[in-house]
XYZ file of C-alpha atoms in Angstrom:
429
model
C 11.214 121.853 -24.853
C 13.228 119.562 -23.640
C 10.650 116.316 -24.820
C 10.611 118.176 -28.069
C 14.551 117.984 -28.536
C 14.173 114.186 -27.401
C 11.754 113.684 -29.987
C 13.337 115.519 -32.844
C 16.846 113.917 -31.954
C 15.210 110.625 -31.789
C 13.605 111.289 -35.463
C 16.893 112.696 -36.776
C 18.912 109.738 -35.640
C 16.976 106.920 -37.634
C 16.028 106.085 -40.971
C 12.390 105.533 -41.311
C 11.153 102.622 -43.042
C 7.856 104.333 -44.233
C 7.612 107.900 -46.216
C 5.479 110.664 -46.362
C 2.067 109.927 -47.346
C 2.073 106.407 -45.743
C 3.168 106.955 -42.230
C 2.383 104.330 -39.734
C 3.283 107.163 -36.711
C 2.452 110.726 -37.473
C 4.198 113.116 -34.952
C 2.579 116.173 -33.277
C 5.299 117.224 -31.057
C 2.957 120.584 -30.041
C 0.195 118.452 -28.593
C 1.871 118.408 -25.151
C -0.847 117.445 -22.280
C 1.639 117.790 -19.089
C 4.933 118.102 -18.755
C 5.887 114.420 -18.998
C 3.312 113.328 -21.742
C 3.538 113.801 -25.712
C 0.767 113.319 -27.962
C 1.483 111.002 -31.427
C -1.621 112.000 -33.802
C -2.332 110.004 -35.671
C -1.033 106.445 -36.221
C -2.137 104.788 -39.121
C -5.246 101.834 -38.923
C -5.819 99.169 -41.061
C -9.452 97.967 -41.721
C -10.730 94.802 -42.857
C -13.408 92.658 -43.677
C -13.537 89.181 -42.434
C -15.462 86.289 -43.601
C -16.441 84.400 -40.568
C -18.017 80.923 -40.639
C -22.112 80.542 -40.447
C -22.276 81.606 -36.808
C -25.479 80.307 -35.870
C -25.906 76.701 -36.994
C -26.538 73.126 -35.400
C -30.286 72.139 -34.489
C -30.052 75.068 -31.607
C -28.865 77.673 -33.814
C -31.077 80.203 -36.106
C -32.087 79.757 -39.832
C -31.853 82.792 -41.840
C -33.561 83.102 -45.219
C -34.025 85.866 -47.716
C -32.531 88.636 -48.986
C -30.754 92.576 -47.582
C -29.538 95.137 -48.621
C -26.721 97.166 -45.845
C -26.948 100.824 -47.413
C -27.080 100.185 -51.218
C -23.298 98.883 -51.321
C -23.854 94.955 -49.907
C -26.237 92.480 -51.238
C -26.653 89.587 -48.699
C -28.943 86.279 -49.528
C -28.864 83.555 -46.934
C -30.387 80.197 -47.557
C -31.140 77.602 -44.609
C -29.894 74.091 -44.959
C -30.903 71.003 -42.540
C -31.630 67.230 -42.603
C -35.438 66.581 -41.211
C -36.022 64.715 -38.122
C -38.696 62.455 -37.442
C -39.680 60.371 -34.533
C -39.463 56.620 -33.199
C -43.073 55.770 -32.731
C -46.253 55.935 -34.352
C -49.654 57.162 -33.426
C -50.186 53.727 -31.782
C -49.707 55.368 -28.283
C -52.976 57.375 -28.647
C -54.852 53.944 -28.553
C -56.801 54.869 -32.078
C -58.392 51.855 -33.707
C -59.631 53.282 -36.681
C -57.882 53.682 -39.983
C -56.285 57.515 -40.127
C -56.449 59.305 -42.792
C -53.671 62.323 -43.721
C -55.358 65.829 -44.498
C -52.205 67.925 -44.627
C -48.503 68.542 -43.131
C -47.018 71.449 -42.259
C -43.720 73.214 -41.407
C -43.614 75.411 -38.377
C -41.605 78.064 -38.336
C -41.080 80.500 -34.816
C -40.036 83.716 -35.964
C -36.550 85.477 -34.020
C -36.728 88.731 -36.035
C -36.077 90.332 -39.145
C -33.209 92.390 -41.032
C -34.147 94.733 -43.331
C -36.946 96.327 -45.051
C -40.217 94.256 -43.935
C -42.984 96.884 -45.687
C -43.493 94.522 -49.105
C -44.234 90.942 -49.235
C -41.601 88.441 -48.872
C -41.405 84.884 -49.916
C -39.820 81.730 -48.718
C -39.431 78.195 -50.688
C -39.045 74.457 -49.462
C -36.535 72.440 -51.625
C -35.838 68.997 -51.158
C -32.072 68.111 -51.441
C -30.696 65.711 -53.763
C -27.933 64.627 -51.357
C -27.542 64.249 -47.726
C -25.477 66.806 -45.292
C -22.526 65.080 -43.777
C -23.398 65.427 -39.764
C -19.728 64.237 -39.044
C -18.160 67.367 -41.461
C -18.498 70.908 -40.035
C -20.566 72.915 -42.907
C -18.800 76.316 -44.055
C -20.939 79.647 -44.697
C -20.163 78.858 -48.592
C -21.069 75.240 -48.114
C -24.104 74.268 -50.619
C -25.758 70.915 -51.769
C -28.121 70.467 -54.705
C -31.460 70.545 -54.572
C -34.779 70.285 -56.773
C -35.876 73.346 -58.535
C -39.316 72.527 -57.986
C -40.283 73.694 -54.257
C -42.178 71.629 -51.847
C -43.947 74.172 -50.007
C -44.301 78.103 -50.517
C -45.152 81.087 -48.143
C -45.915 84.998 -49.218
C -46.686 87.166 -46.811
C -46.290 90.607 -45.195
C -44.377 90.585 -42.026
C -45.441 92.258 -39.351
C -42.679 92.909 -36.116
C -43.836 92.449 -33.120
C -46.432 90.593 -33.903
C -46.227 87.772 -35.941
C -44.770 85.238 -34.541
C -45.791 81.735 -36.623
C -44.833 81.215 -40.058
C -46.218 78.102 -41.858
C -45.313 76.539 -44.946
C -48.167 73.647 -46.145
C -46.429 70.884 -47.677
C -47.456 69.696 -51.140
C -49.272 66.258 -51.218
C -46.886 63.957 -52.431
C -44.266 65.329 -49.586
C -46.836 65.190 -47.002
C -47.858 61.410 -47.905
C -44.161 60.299 -47.413
C -43.945 61.570 -44.175
C -47.311 60.602 -43.320
C -46.249 56.826 -44.490
C -43.188 57.002 -42.917
C -44.652 58.330 -39.430
C -47.064 55.510 -39.364
C -44.297 52.706 -39.799
C -41.731 53.874 -37.870
C -41.821 51.736 -35.434
C -41.121 48.792 -37.623
C -37.401 47.236 -37.589
C -37.371 47.018 -41.404
C -38.621 50.739 -41.634
C -35.994 52.478 -44.111
C -33.939 55.244 -42.701
C -35.563 58.852 -43.167
C -32.910 59.973 -45.243
C -33.936 57.291 -47.645
C -36.871 59.161 -48.085
C -35.965 63.096 -47.489
C -31.979 63.447 -47.599
C -32.609 67.235 -46.312
C -34.353 70.241 -46.974
C -33.537 73.974 -47.903
C -35.386 76.845 -47.075
C -34.751 79.663 -49.971
C -36.034 83.204 -50.203
C -37.591 84.785 -53.088
C -35.353 86.942 -55.717
C -37.615 90.032 -54.832
C -36.923 89.616 -51.384
C -36.256 92.794 -49.244
C -35.355 90.947 -45.984
C -34.154 88.226 -44.164
C -36.152 86.084 -42.166
C -34.877 84.546 -38.926
C -36.491 81.420 -37.279
C -35.691 79.512 -34.277
C -34.463 75.996 -34.962
C -35.024 74.898 -31.561
C -38.650 74.706 -31.656
C -38.958 74.163 -34.885
C -41.772 71.263 -36.226
C -43.709 69.361 -38.682
C -47.578 68.836 -37.749
C -49.453 66.351 -38.992
C -53.145 66.987 -39.897
C -55.542 63.608 -39.694
C -58.781 62.443 -38.854
C -60.261 58.795 -38.585
C -61.852 57.353 -41.529
C -65.507 56.180 -40.008
C -65.689 58.315 -36.586
C -64.137 61.576 -38.669
C -62.029 62.512 -34.975
C -59.197 64.953 -35.953
C -55.870 64.453 -34.605
C -52.399 66.561 -35.257
C -49.313 64.991 -34.242
C -46.459 67.505 -34.065
C -42.548 66.780 -33.734
C -39.101 68.890 -33.839
C -38.282 69.462 -37.607
C -34.436 69.259 -36.590
C -32.417 67.221 -34.248
C -28.624 67.159 -35.377
C -25.725 69.690 -36.574
C -26.293 68.995 -39.989
C -27.774 72.649 -39.992
C -26.244 76.100 -41.232
C -26.770 79.142 -43.528
C -25.281 79.821 -46.809
C -24.385 83.411 -47.403
C -23.864 85.183 -50.621
C -22.685 88.814 -51.115
C -22.708 90.791 -54.173
C -22.807 94.375 -54.893
C -18.941 96.084 -53.769
C -18.410 93.292 -51.964
C -18.241 90.563 -54.414
C -14.711 89.448 -53.220
C -16.423 87.743 -50.162
C -17.427 84.837 -52.492
C -14.376 83.877 -53.172
C -12.768 84.003 -49.493
C -12.777 80.724 -47.152
C -14.169 81.390 -43.731
C -11.513 83.702 -41.670
C -9.930 84.992 -45.061
C -10.353 88.642 -45.436
C -10.468 91.745 -47.544
C -8.476 95.176 -47.347
C -10.563 98.162 -46.503
C -8.607 99.871 -49.164
C -10.279 97.122 -51.866
C -13.666 98.703 -50.821
C -13.826 101.759 -50.901
C -11.454 102.595 -47.896
C -14.360 101.157 -45.305
C -15.006 97.722 -43.655
C -17.788 96.149 -42.395
C -19.102 93.870 -39.622
C -22.416 91.828 -38.916
C -21.660 89.134 -37.059
C -25.513 87.563 -37.594
C -24.520 87.571 -41.590
C -21.013 85.896 -41.812
C -19.120 89.465 -41.390
C -16.804 90.955 -38.645
C -13.901 93.361 -38.761
C -10.562 93.516 -38.005
C -7.772 96.154 -37.169
C -3.877 96.005 -37.671
C -1.986 98.762 -36.129
C 1.337 97.892 -37.620
C 3.333 100.977 -36.183
C 3.366 99.839 -32.677
C 6.741 98.279 -32.654
C 8.154 101.867 -34.142
C 7.011 103.593 -31.168
C 9.841 102.232 -29.065
C 12.472 102.985 -32.499
C 11.517 106.615 -32.841
C 10.444 107.802 -29.411
C 12.248 108.269 -26.070
C 9.839 105.923 -24.469
C 9.549 104.970 -20.821
C 5.568 104.387 -20.933
C 2.173 104.745 -22.597
C -0.377 107.097 -20.694
C -3.444 106.128 -22.810
C -4.268 105.413 -25.922
C -7.628 105.964 -27.940
C -9.072 104.718 -30.923
C -11.742 106.660 -32.766
C -13.579 104.364 -36.043
C -16.102 106.445 -37.659
C -19.447 104.766 -38.763
C -20.024 106.002 -42.663
C -24.007 106.721 -42.240
C -24.557 109.886 -43.506
C -28.675 110.024 -42.046
C -30.211 108.521 -38.878
C -32.331 106.526 -41.025
C -29.510 105.051 -43.178
C -29.381 101.174 -42.812
C -27.816 99.190 -41.409
C -28.975 100.773 -37.650
C -25.405 100.431 -35.851
C -25.290 97.894 -32.886
C -25.459 100.295 -29.388
C -21.711 99.145 -28.644
C -18.878 96.491 -30.277
C -16.457 94.675 -28.447
C -13.021 93.445 -28.810
C -11.240 90.125 -29.317
C -7.796 88.990 -29.534
C -7.008 86.566 -32.534
C -4.585 84.139 -33.994
C -3.170 84.481 -36.940
C -5.770 82.346 -38.783
C -7.789 85.451 -37.747
C -9.739 83.206 -35.188
C -10.849 84.614 -31.824
C -8.978 83.805 -28.935
C -10.289 85.641 -26.223
C -12.161 88.842 -25.471
C -9.581 92.041 -25.101
C -9.608 93.486 -21.863
C -8.158 96.673 -20.019
C -5.949 96.600 -16.867
C -8.883 95.605 -14.767
C -9.556 92.858 -16.493
C -13.234 94.221 -18.513
C -13.759 93.545 -21.895
C -12.904 96.570 -24.033
C -16.375 97.957 -25.634
C -16.966 101.206 -27.294
C -20.191 102.385 -27.209
C -21.975 104.133 -30.142
C -22.292 108.282 -30.214
C -24.154 109.876 -32.675
C -24.742 113.720 -33.471
C -27.761 114.255 -36.042
C -27.400 118.124 -35.367
C -23.887 118.275 -37.409
C -23.876 119.227 -41.795
C -22.826 115.581 -41.993
C -24.509 113.174 -39.842
C -21.561 111.897 -37.313
C -21.459 108.474 -35.433
C -18.460 106.839 -33.785
C -17.235 104.453 -31.240
C -14.535 105.215 -29.005
C -12.420 102.523 -27.437
C -9.351 102.402 -24.803
C -6.383 100.277 -26.154
C -3.885 101.380 -23.526
C -3.621 97.829 -22.247
C -3.463 96.393 -25.584
C -0.132 98.859 -26.395
C 1.638 98.107 -23.224
C 1.067 94.260 -23.710
C 2.833 94.827 -26.778
C 5.644 96.859 -26.086
C 6.402 96.191 -22.607
C 5.141 92.213 -22.315
C 6.064 91.039 -25.314
C 2.889 90.105 -26.972
C 2.751 89.596 -30.334
C 0.714 92.117 -32.830
C -1.818 90.342 -34.790
C -4.252 92.882 -34.745
C -7.845 92.331 -33.135
C -11.515 91.728 -34.414
C -14.226 93.966 -33.969
C -17.444 92.564 -33.485
C -21.143 93.692 -32.694
C -21.607 93.208 -28.388
C -24.463 91.018 -28.030
C -27.104 92.570 -26.147
C -30.001 90.264 -26.862
C -31.620 91.962 -28.974
C -32.528 91.021 -32.938
C -30.009 94.092 -33.354
C -27.556 93.215 -30.879
C -27.691 89.721 -32.990
C -27.477 91.312 -36.243
C -26.865 94.790 -36.059
C -24.511 95.871 -38.569
C -22.218 99.191 -39.481
C -19.561 100.122 -42.187
C -16.729 101.684 -40.564
C -13.827 104.100 -42.256
C -10.264 102.908 -42.457
C -7.375 105.789 -41.921
C -7.097 106.353 -45.573
C -10.866 107.010 -45.603
C -11.146 110.990 -46.421
C -14.774 112.047 -44.829
C -14.951 108.879 -42.233
C -10.798 108.576 -41.379
C -10.958 106.209 -38.222
C -7.940 107.697 -35.777
C -5.678 106.418 -33.033
C -4.269 108.529 -30.600
C -1.602 107.814 -28.351
C -0.055 109.866 -25.174
C 3.208 108.418 -23.865
C 5.614 109.684 -21.260
C 9.520 110.019 -21.234
């Protein structure tokens, strides 16, 4: 009873800055768990979708091509831009004395994985760029460059996940011949720059694609098939397709989340503008962000002496086990600066990164799935150690799998009637 009276006295002595219906803190004074601890159920959370940069870039990154629909709410298309690399030596190292004839040239892409429905036929096309991609400037996820409408290679196929590892695109004759001529003369000092021959390439998906194909940039190759003119001895020459940092993925979003296209990287959209839910998929340039505006009010309206435990529950808005996207096995939290840029992994009192494991219950009338996080240390840092309350990012924890890299999930905001995010605080007096 003493605790309850103290809380009521504290409330009565203050003029609250928020009104009923938009409370940052809702005191439930009848939920004491022991004589010295009181529960606050629940504090208000603000959820945001943050547009990231093109996450997997540079010659050591990933090429993402195609389209993907996340739960009929968000359509994501990805295109891959890059410069093409050719070697600085010719086939003279093979001690070939006859005239060589080009048979064909192919782009070889190693498949890392797929995002979305792979049961339908998928199309990818290769286009030549009309201008160079600068290597000195970092490319953004909304960067783009003009290209030739007529494609120079096309591949239409039905992906067999787990079985298909190599995808080949045969270049048209004119493009293959340009590469071949450069290859034959690359050793000459007067040989023109490759960028004067091919300024760059773009991989685009077809309009009816239902998945995004993901390829490794590190082992993408160009292969030239040739033969000697007189004796018809066949030779194949391979060399890396991409070797510099002028490689990035361009994302386009539509449907309920078309506001994302107008944002620069690290800008955000409030969940209240998107059905009171926010979406995260780090592999497709989207992260979640949480703000808890009422933390400072804990000292104002309570006789606060310490934080016992803080628990945050974020509910996935999935309604069935088969609904896309497939949630990541766990989510990780990161501290950020005022520009929404990640500073470090959020840690608990023991220095361990704060994560939430995916939990689901398919037996409920409504499919229940959620993540639970311990924010005790986060609250202590703000209340007692002067750390600024800037919010934090939520991202899939990369477990080395395709779903860990590209897994996505919709999470409910505090104002979402069916999937209301919760924050429960146990504090001591």
